[in-house]
Short mmCIF file of C-alpha atoms in Angstrom, two decimals:
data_model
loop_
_atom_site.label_atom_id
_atom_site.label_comp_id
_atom_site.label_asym_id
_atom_site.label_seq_id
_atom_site.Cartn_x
_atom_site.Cartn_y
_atom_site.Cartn_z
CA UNK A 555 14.24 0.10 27.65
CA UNK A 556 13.52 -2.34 24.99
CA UNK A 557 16.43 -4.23 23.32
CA UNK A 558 17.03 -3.85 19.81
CA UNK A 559 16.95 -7.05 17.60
CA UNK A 560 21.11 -8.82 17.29
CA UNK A 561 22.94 -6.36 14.87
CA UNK A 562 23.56 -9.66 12.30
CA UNK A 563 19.95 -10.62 12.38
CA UNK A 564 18.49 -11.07 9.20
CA UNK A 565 14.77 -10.34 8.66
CA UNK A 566 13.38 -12.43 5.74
CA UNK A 567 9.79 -11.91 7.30
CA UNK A 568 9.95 -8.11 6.47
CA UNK A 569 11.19 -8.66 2.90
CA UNK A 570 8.19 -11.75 2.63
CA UNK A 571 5.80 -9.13 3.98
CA UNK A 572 6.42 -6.51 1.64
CA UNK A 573 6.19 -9.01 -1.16
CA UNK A 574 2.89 -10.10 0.10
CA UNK A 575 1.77 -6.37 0.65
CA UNK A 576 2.04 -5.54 -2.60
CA UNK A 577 1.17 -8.94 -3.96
CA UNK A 578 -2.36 -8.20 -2.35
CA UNK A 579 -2.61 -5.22 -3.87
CA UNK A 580 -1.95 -6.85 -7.38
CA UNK A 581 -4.92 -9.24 -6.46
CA UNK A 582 -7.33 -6.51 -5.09
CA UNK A 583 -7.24 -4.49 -8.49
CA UNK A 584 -7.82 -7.60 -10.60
CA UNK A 585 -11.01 -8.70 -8.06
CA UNK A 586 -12.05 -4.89 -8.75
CA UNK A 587 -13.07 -5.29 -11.98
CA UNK A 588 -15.51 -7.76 -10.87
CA UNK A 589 -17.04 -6.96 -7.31
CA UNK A 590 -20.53 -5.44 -8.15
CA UNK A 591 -21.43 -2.01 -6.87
CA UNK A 592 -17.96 -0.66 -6.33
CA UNK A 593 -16.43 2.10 -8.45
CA UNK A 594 -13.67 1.34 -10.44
CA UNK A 595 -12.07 2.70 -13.90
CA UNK A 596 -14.08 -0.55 -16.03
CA UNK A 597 -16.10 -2.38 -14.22
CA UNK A 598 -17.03 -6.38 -15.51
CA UNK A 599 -21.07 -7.95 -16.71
CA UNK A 600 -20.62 -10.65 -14.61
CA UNK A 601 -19.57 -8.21 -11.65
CA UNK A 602 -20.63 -10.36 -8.33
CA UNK A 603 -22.19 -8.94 -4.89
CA UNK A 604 -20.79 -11.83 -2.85
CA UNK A 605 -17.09 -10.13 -3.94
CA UNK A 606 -17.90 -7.50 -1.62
CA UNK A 607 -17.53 -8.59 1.99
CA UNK A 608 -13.85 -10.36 1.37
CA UNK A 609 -12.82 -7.36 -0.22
CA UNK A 610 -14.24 -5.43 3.02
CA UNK A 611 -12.05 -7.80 4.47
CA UNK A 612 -9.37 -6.74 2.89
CA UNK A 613 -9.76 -3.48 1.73
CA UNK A 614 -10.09 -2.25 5.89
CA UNK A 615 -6.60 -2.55 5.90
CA UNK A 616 -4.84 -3.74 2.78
CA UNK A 617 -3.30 -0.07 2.24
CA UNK A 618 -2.70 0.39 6.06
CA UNK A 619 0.15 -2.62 6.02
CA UNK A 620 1.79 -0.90 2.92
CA UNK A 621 2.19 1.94 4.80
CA UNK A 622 3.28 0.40 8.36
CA UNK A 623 5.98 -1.52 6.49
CA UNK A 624 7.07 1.34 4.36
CA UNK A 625 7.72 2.65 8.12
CA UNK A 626 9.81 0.10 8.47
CA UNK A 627 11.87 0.86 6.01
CA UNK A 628 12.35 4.20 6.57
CA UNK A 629 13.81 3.13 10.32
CA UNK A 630 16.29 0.92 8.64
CA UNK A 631 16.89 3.26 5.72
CA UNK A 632 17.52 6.05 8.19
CA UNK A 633 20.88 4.44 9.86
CA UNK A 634 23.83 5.87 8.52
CA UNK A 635 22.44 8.36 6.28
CA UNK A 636 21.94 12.28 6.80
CA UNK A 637 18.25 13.72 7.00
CA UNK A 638 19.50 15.54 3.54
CA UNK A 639 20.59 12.26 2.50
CA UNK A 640 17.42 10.54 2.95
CA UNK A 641 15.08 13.07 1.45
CA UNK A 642 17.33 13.00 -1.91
CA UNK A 643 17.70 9.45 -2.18
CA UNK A 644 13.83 8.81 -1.41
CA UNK A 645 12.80 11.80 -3.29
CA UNK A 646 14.82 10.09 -6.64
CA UNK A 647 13.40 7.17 -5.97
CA UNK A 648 9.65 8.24 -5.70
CA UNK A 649 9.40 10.74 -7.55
CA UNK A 650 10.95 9.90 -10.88
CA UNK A 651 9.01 6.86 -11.36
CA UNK A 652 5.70 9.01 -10.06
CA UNK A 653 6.11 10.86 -13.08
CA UNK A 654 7.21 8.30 -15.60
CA UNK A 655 4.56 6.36 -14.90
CA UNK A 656 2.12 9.15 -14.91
CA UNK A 657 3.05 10.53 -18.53
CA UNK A 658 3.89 7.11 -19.70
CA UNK A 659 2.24 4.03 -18.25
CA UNK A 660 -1.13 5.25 -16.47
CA UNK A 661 -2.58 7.18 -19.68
CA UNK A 662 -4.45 4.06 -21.06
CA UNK A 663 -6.07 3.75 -17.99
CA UNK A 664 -8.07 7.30 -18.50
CA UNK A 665 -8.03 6.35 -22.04
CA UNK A 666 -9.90 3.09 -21.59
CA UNK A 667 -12.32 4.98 -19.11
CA UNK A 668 -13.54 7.33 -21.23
CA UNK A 669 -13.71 5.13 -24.64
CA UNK A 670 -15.76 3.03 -22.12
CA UNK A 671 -18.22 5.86 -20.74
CA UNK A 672 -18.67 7.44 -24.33
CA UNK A 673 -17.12 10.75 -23.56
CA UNK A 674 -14.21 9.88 -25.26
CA UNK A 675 -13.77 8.86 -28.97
CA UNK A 676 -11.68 5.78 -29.91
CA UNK A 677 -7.95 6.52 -30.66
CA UNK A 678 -5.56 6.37 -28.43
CA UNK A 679 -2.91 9.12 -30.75
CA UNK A 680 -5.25 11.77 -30.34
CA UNK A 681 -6.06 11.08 -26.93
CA UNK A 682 -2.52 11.27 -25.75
CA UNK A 683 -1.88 14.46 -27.56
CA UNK A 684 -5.03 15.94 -26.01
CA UNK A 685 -4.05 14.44 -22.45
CA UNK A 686 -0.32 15.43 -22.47
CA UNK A 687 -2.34 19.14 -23.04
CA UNK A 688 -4.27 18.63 -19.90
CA UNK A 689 -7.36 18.46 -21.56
CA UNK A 690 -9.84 20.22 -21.15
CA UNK A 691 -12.17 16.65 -20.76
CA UNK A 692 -16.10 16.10 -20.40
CA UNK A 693 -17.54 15.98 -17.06
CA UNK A 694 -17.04 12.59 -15.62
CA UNK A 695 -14.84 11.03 -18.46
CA UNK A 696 -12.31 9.48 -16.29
CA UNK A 697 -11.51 9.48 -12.98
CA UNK A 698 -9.48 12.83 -12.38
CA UNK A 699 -10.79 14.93 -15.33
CA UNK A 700 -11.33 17.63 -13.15
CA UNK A 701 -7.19 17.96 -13.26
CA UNK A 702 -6.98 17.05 -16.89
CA UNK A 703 -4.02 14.05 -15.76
CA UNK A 704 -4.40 11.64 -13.07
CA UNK A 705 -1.47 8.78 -11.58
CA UNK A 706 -4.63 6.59 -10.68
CA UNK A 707 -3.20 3.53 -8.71
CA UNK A 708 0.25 5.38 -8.39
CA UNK A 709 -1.34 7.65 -6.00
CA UNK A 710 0.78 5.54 -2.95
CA UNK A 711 3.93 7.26 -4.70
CA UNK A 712 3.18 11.05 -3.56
CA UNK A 713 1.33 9.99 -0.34
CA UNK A 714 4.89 7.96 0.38
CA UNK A 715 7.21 11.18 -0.08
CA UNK A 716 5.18 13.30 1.69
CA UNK A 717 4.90 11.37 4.68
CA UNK A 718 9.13 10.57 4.29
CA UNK A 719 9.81 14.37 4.00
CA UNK A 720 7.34 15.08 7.14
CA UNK A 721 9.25 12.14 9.03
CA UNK A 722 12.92 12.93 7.90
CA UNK A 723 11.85 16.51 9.17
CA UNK A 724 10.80 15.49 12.84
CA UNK A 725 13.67 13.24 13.11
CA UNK A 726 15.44 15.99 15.26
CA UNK A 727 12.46 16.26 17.92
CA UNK A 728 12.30 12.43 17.06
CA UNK A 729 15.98 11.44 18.20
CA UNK A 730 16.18 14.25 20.73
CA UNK A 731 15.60 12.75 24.41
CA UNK A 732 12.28 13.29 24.59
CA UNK A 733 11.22 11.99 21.57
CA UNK A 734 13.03 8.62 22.45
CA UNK A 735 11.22 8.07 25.35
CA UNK A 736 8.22 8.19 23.50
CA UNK A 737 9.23 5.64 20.87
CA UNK A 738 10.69 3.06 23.95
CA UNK A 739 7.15 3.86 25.44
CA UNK A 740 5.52 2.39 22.35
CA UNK A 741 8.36 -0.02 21.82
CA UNK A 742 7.72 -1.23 25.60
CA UNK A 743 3.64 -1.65 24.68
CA UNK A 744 2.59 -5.57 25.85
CA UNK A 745 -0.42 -7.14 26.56
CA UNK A 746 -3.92 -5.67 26.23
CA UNK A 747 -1.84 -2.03 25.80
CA UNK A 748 -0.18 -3.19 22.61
CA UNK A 749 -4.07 -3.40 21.05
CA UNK A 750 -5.40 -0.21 22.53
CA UNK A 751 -3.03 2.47 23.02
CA UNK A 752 -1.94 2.68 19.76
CA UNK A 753 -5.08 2.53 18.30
CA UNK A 754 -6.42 5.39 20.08
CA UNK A 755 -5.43 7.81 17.68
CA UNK A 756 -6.94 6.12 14.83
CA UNK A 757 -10.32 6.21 16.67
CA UNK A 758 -10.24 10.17 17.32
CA UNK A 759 -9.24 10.42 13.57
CA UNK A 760 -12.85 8.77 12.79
CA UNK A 761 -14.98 10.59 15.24
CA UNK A 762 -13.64 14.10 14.20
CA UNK A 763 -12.62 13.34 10.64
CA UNK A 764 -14.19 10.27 8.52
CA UNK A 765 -17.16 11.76 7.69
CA UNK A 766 -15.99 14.92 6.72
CA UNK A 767 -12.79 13.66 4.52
CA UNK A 768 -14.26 11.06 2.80
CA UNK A 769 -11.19 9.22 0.69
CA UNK A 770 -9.91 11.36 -2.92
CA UNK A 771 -6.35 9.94 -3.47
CA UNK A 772 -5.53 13.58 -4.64
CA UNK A 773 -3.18 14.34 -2.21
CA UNK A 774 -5.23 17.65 -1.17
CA UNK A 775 -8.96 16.74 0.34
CA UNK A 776 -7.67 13.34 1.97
CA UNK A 777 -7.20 14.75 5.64
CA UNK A 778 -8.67 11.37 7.06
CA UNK A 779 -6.36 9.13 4.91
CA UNK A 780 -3.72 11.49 5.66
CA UNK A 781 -4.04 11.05 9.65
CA UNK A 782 -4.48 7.09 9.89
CA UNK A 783 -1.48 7.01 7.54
CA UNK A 784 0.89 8.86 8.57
CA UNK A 785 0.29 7.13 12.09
CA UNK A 786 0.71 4.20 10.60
CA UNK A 787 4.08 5.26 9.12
CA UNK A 788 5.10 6.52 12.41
CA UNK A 789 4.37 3.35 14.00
CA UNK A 790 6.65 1.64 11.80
CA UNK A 791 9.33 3.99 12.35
CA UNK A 792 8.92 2.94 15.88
CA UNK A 793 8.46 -0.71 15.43
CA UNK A 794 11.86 -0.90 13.58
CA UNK A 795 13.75 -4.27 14.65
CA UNK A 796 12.53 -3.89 18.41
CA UNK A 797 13.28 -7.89 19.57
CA UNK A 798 11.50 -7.14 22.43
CA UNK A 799 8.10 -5.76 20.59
CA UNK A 800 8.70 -8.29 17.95
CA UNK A 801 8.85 -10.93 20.17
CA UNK A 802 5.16 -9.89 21.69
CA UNK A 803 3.72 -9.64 18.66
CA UNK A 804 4.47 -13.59 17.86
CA UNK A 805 3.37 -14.07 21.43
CA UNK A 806 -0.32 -12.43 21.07
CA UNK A 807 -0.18 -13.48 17.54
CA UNK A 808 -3.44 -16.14 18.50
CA UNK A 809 -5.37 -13.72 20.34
CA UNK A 810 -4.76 -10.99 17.92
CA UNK A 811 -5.86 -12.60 15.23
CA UNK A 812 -8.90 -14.09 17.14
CA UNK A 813 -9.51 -11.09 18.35
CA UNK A 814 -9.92 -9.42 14.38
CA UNK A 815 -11.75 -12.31 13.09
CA UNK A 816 -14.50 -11.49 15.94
CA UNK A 817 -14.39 -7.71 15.37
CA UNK A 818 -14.69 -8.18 11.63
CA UNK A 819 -17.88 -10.23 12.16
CA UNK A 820 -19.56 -7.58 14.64
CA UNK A 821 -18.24 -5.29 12.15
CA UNK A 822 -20.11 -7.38 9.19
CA UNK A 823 -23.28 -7.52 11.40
CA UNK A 824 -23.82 -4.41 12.31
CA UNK A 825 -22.57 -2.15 9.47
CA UNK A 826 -25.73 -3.03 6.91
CA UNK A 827 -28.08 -1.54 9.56
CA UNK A 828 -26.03 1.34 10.82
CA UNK A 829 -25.71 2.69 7.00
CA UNK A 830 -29.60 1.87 6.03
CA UNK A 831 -31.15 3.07 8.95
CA UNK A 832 -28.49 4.74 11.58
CA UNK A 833 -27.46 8.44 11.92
CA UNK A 834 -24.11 9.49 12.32
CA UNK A 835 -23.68 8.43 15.78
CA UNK A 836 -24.12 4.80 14.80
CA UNK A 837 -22.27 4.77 11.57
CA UNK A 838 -19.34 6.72 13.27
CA UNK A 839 -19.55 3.69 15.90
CA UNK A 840 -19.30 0.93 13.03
CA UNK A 841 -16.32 2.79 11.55
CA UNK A 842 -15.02 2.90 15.03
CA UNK A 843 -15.45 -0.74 14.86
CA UNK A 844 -13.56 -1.06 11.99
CA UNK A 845 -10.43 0.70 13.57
CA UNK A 846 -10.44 -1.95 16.11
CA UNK A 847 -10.21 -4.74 13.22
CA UNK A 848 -7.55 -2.91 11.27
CA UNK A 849 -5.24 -2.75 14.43
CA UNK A 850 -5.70 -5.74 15.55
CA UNK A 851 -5.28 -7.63 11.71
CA UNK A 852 -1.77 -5.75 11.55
CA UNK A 853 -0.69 -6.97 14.96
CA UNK A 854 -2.01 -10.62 13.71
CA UNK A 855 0.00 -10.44 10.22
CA UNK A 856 3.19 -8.96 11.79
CA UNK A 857 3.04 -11.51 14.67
CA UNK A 858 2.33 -14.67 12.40
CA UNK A 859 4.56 -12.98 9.66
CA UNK A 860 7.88 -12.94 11.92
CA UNK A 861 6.48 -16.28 13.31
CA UNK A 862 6.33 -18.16 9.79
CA UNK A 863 8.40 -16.85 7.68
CA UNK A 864 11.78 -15.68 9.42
CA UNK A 865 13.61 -17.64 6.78
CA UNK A 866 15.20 -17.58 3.75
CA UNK A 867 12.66 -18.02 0.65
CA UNK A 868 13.25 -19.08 -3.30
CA UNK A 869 13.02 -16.23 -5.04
CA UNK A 870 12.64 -13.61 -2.38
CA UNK A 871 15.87 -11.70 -3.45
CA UNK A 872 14.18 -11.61 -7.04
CA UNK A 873 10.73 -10.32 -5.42
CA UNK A 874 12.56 -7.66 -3.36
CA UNK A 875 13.40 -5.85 -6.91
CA UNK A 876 10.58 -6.77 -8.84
CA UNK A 877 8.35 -5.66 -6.38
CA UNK A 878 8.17 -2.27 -7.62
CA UNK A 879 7.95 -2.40 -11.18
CA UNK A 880 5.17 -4.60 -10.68
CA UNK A 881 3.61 -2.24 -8.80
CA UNK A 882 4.26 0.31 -11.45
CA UNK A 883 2.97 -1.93 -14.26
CA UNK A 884 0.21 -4.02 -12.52
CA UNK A 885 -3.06 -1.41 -12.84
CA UNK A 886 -2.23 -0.85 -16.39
CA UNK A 887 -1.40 -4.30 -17.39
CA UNK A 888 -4.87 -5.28 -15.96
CA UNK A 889 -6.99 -2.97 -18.18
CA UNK A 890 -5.28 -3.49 -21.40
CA UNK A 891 -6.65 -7.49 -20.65
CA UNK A 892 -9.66 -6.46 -19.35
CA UNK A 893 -10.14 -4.51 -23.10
CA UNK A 894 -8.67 -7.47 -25.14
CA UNK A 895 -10.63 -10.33 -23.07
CA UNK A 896 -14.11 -8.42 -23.49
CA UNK A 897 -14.59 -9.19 -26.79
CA UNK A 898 -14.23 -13.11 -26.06
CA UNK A 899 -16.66 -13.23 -23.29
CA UNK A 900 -15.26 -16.17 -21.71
CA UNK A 901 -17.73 -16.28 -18.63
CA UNK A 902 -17.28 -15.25 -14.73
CA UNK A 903 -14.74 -18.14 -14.30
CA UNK A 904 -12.66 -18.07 -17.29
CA UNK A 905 -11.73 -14.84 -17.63
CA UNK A 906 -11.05 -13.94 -14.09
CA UNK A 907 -8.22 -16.78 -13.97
CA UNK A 908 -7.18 -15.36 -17.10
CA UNK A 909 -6.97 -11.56 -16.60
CA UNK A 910 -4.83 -12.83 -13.08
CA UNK A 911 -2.68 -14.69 -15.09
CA UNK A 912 -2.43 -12.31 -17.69
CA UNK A 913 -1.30 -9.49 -15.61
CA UNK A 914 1.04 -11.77 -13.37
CA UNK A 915 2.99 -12.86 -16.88
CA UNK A 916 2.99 -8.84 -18.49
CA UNK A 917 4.29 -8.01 -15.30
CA UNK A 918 6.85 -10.06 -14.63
CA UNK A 919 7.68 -10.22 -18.60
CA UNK A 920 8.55 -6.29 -18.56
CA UNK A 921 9.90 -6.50 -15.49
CA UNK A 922 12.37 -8.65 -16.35
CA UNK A 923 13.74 -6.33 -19.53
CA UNK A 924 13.85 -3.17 -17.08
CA UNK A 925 15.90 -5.06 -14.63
CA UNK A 926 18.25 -5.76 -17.69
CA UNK A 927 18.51 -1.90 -18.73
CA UNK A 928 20.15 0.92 -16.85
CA UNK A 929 18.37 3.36 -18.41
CA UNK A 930 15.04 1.87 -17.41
CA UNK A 931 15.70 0.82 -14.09
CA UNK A 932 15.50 4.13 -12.40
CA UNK A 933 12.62 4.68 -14.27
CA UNK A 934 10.76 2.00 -12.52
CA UNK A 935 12.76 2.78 -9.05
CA UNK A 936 15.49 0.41 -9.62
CA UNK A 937 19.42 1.43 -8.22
CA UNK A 938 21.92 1.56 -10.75
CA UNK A 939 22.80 -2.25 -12.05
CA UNK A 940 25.67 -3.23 -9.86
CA UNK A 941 24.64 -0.72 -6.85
CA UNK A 942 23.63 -2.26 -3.83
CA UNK A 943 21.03 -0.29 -1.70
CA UNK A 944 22.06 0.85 1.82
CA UNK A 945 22.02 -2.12 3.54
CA UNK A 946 19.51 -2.27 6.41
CA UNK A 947 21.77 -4.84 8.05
CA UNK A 948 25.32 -6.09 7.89
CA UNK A 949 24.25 -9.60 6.71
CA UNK A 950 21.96 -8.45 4.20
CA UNK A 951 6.46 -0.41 -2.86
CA UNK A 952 4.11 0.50 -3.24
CA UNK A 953 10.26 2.28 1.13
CA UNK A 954 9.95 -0.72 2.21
CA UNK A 955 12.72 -3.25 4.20
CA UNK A 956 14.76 -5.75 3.16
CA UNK A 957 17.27 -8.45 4.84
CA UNK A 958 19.70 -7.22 1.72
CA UNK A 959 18.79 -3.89 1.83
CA UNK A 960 16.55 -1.30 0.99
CA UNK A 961 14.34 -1.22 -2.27
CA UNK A 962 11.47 1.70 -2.62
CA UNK A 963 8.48 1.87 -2.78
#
């Protein structure tokens, strides 16, 4: 049996990680705008083709951390509260700002969309009162017109109770006997079985459901998505503060991360031919390939994260509450620049440094009244000014862990 990490431990990795998490999503929105060829709400003239391999990069398994370290938190969150306990307090926390944001901060984005495709006339009064209605809205106007309201980029927030109110259910099987050998079995994973047991699962969910599940973000068609992260969840839940797994990863963190920088390239190399010219079999195998990458860049970034930056860091306490209302705000804050900055056409340089910085200040400028208001902060996720979250430890998105205690998503 694997040891669990000291009980006074303090893991200022995990809280840097989540920061960064989400931080990369921030960035990955932004770079949307202007990566050529890739569907998003607005896209940019001076969109760019080289954009698109780091955002492979990235995009492979970007989403896939958020939802291993919201894992994470749900282990910690889980001691010393009641199944009931956890599924009210997560539900709250989720599912409030899901809906606040949806009926107050995402409607631009469709807005913008449509004014933008010319199915929807300028004027943003009548559009709300039309899209509090659910529409009905031309073919194509925005992305999710077919439902007449959409949460775009706050899709995580669903996606994230679901998966906590499937886990909080199996945590009977899950702390029974049996189910604990299976998580010391993963827990006890070293060497060359650390890479590929685990990512086993994520392979069959390629071969028997990537091409038929292609991504939605609509909670309903996205069986793939579903499978690969809900594992990844689970594996979380597993990983918890395991000093002996932990320790491992920083051990392999070289080869692991030598090992994805090679898989990327074969992955880079081969995927142009497999989707211009191969069938199924060989574009199945590339994806395969990319399931290799993913697991082995998350062993690399937990390994070098609990290496580097097991610490304390200025500002970290601040990022572990900002972190959600940023999350909240980011997507929306980005298109109301993009809108403004058109008109100026300040080039493929300008702008880009602009729109980042733009989005970085509107974030953390409304952050910082919401953290100020009680009647706001729940609205963005926030605990009651004053109210510590359960503390994951004695000393201390878009659930996620913290060395002071919990803060959602």
């Amino acid at each position: 049996m694997t040891a669990p990490s000291h009980p006074n431990s303090r893991r200022h990795d995990i809280d840097a990680l989540r920061a960064l998490a989400f931080a990369l999503v921030i960035v990955y929105h932004v770079a949307m705008y202007y990566v050529a060829d890739w569907h998003w709400h607005l896209k940019s003239p001076h969109a760019a083709e080289w954009l698109q391999a780091p955002m492979r990069a990235l995009n492979l398994w970007r989403m896939d951390l958020v939802f291993l370290v919201s894992g994470l938190a749900f282990r910690l969150v889980r001691r010393g509260q009641t199944v009931a306990g956890i599924v009210r307090v997560r539900s709250w926390r989720l599912l409030l700002p899901l809906a606040f944001g949806m009926a107050v901060v995402v409607p631009y984005q469709p807005y913008a969309q449509g004014v933008a495709n010319g199915l929807i006339a300028p004027g943003l009064g009548a559009f709300l009162l039309r899209y509090y209605g659910g529409g009905p809205w031309p073919a194509g106007a925005f992305d999710g017109w077919e439902a007449g309201v959409t949460w775009n980029h706050l899709w995580y927030l669903p996606y994230l109770w679901v998966y906590t109110v499937a886990l909080a259910l199996l945590l009977p099987w899950l702390e029974s006997a049996s189910g604990q050998r299976l998580r010391q079995a993963f827990a006890g994973l070293r060497g060359l079985a650390l890479w590929a047991v685990p990512v086993l699962p994520l392979v069959l969910y390629s071969v028997l459901l990537w091409r038929h599940f292609p991504p939605t973000h609509d909670l309903i068609h996205d069986a793939w998505l579903h499978a690969v992260y809900f594992t990844l969840f689970l594996y979380g839940y597993w990983i918890g503060l395991d000093a002996g797994l932990w320790a491992e990863l920083v051990r392999l963190r070289w080869r692991t991360l030598a090992g994805a920088l090679l898989l990327l390239v074969l992955f880079t190399a081969l995927r142009g031919p497999a989707v211009e010219q191969g069938g199924w079999l060989a574009r199945t195998a590339v994806r395969v390939l990319a399931d290799l990458y993913l697991w082995s860049m998350l062993l690399a970034i937990l390994g070098w994260a609990h290496h580097r930056l097991n610490r304390p860091w200025p500002g970290l306490r601040w990022a572990q509450e900002a972190i959600y209302p940023w999350y909240v705000l980011h997507q929306t804050a980005i298109i109301v620049l993009v809108v403004a900055l058109a008109q100026w056409q300040l080039g493929p340089v300008l702008e880009p440094l602009l729109l980042l910085a733009g989005t970085v200040l509107a974030c953390w400028a409304v952050t910082a009244v919401v953290r100020r208001s009680r009647w706001l902060r729940p609205l963005f996720g926030l605990p009651p000014q004053g109210v510590r979250p359960a503390r994951a430890m004695p000393a201390a998105v878009p659930g996620a862990p913290s060395s002071q205690g919990l803060q959602a998503p």
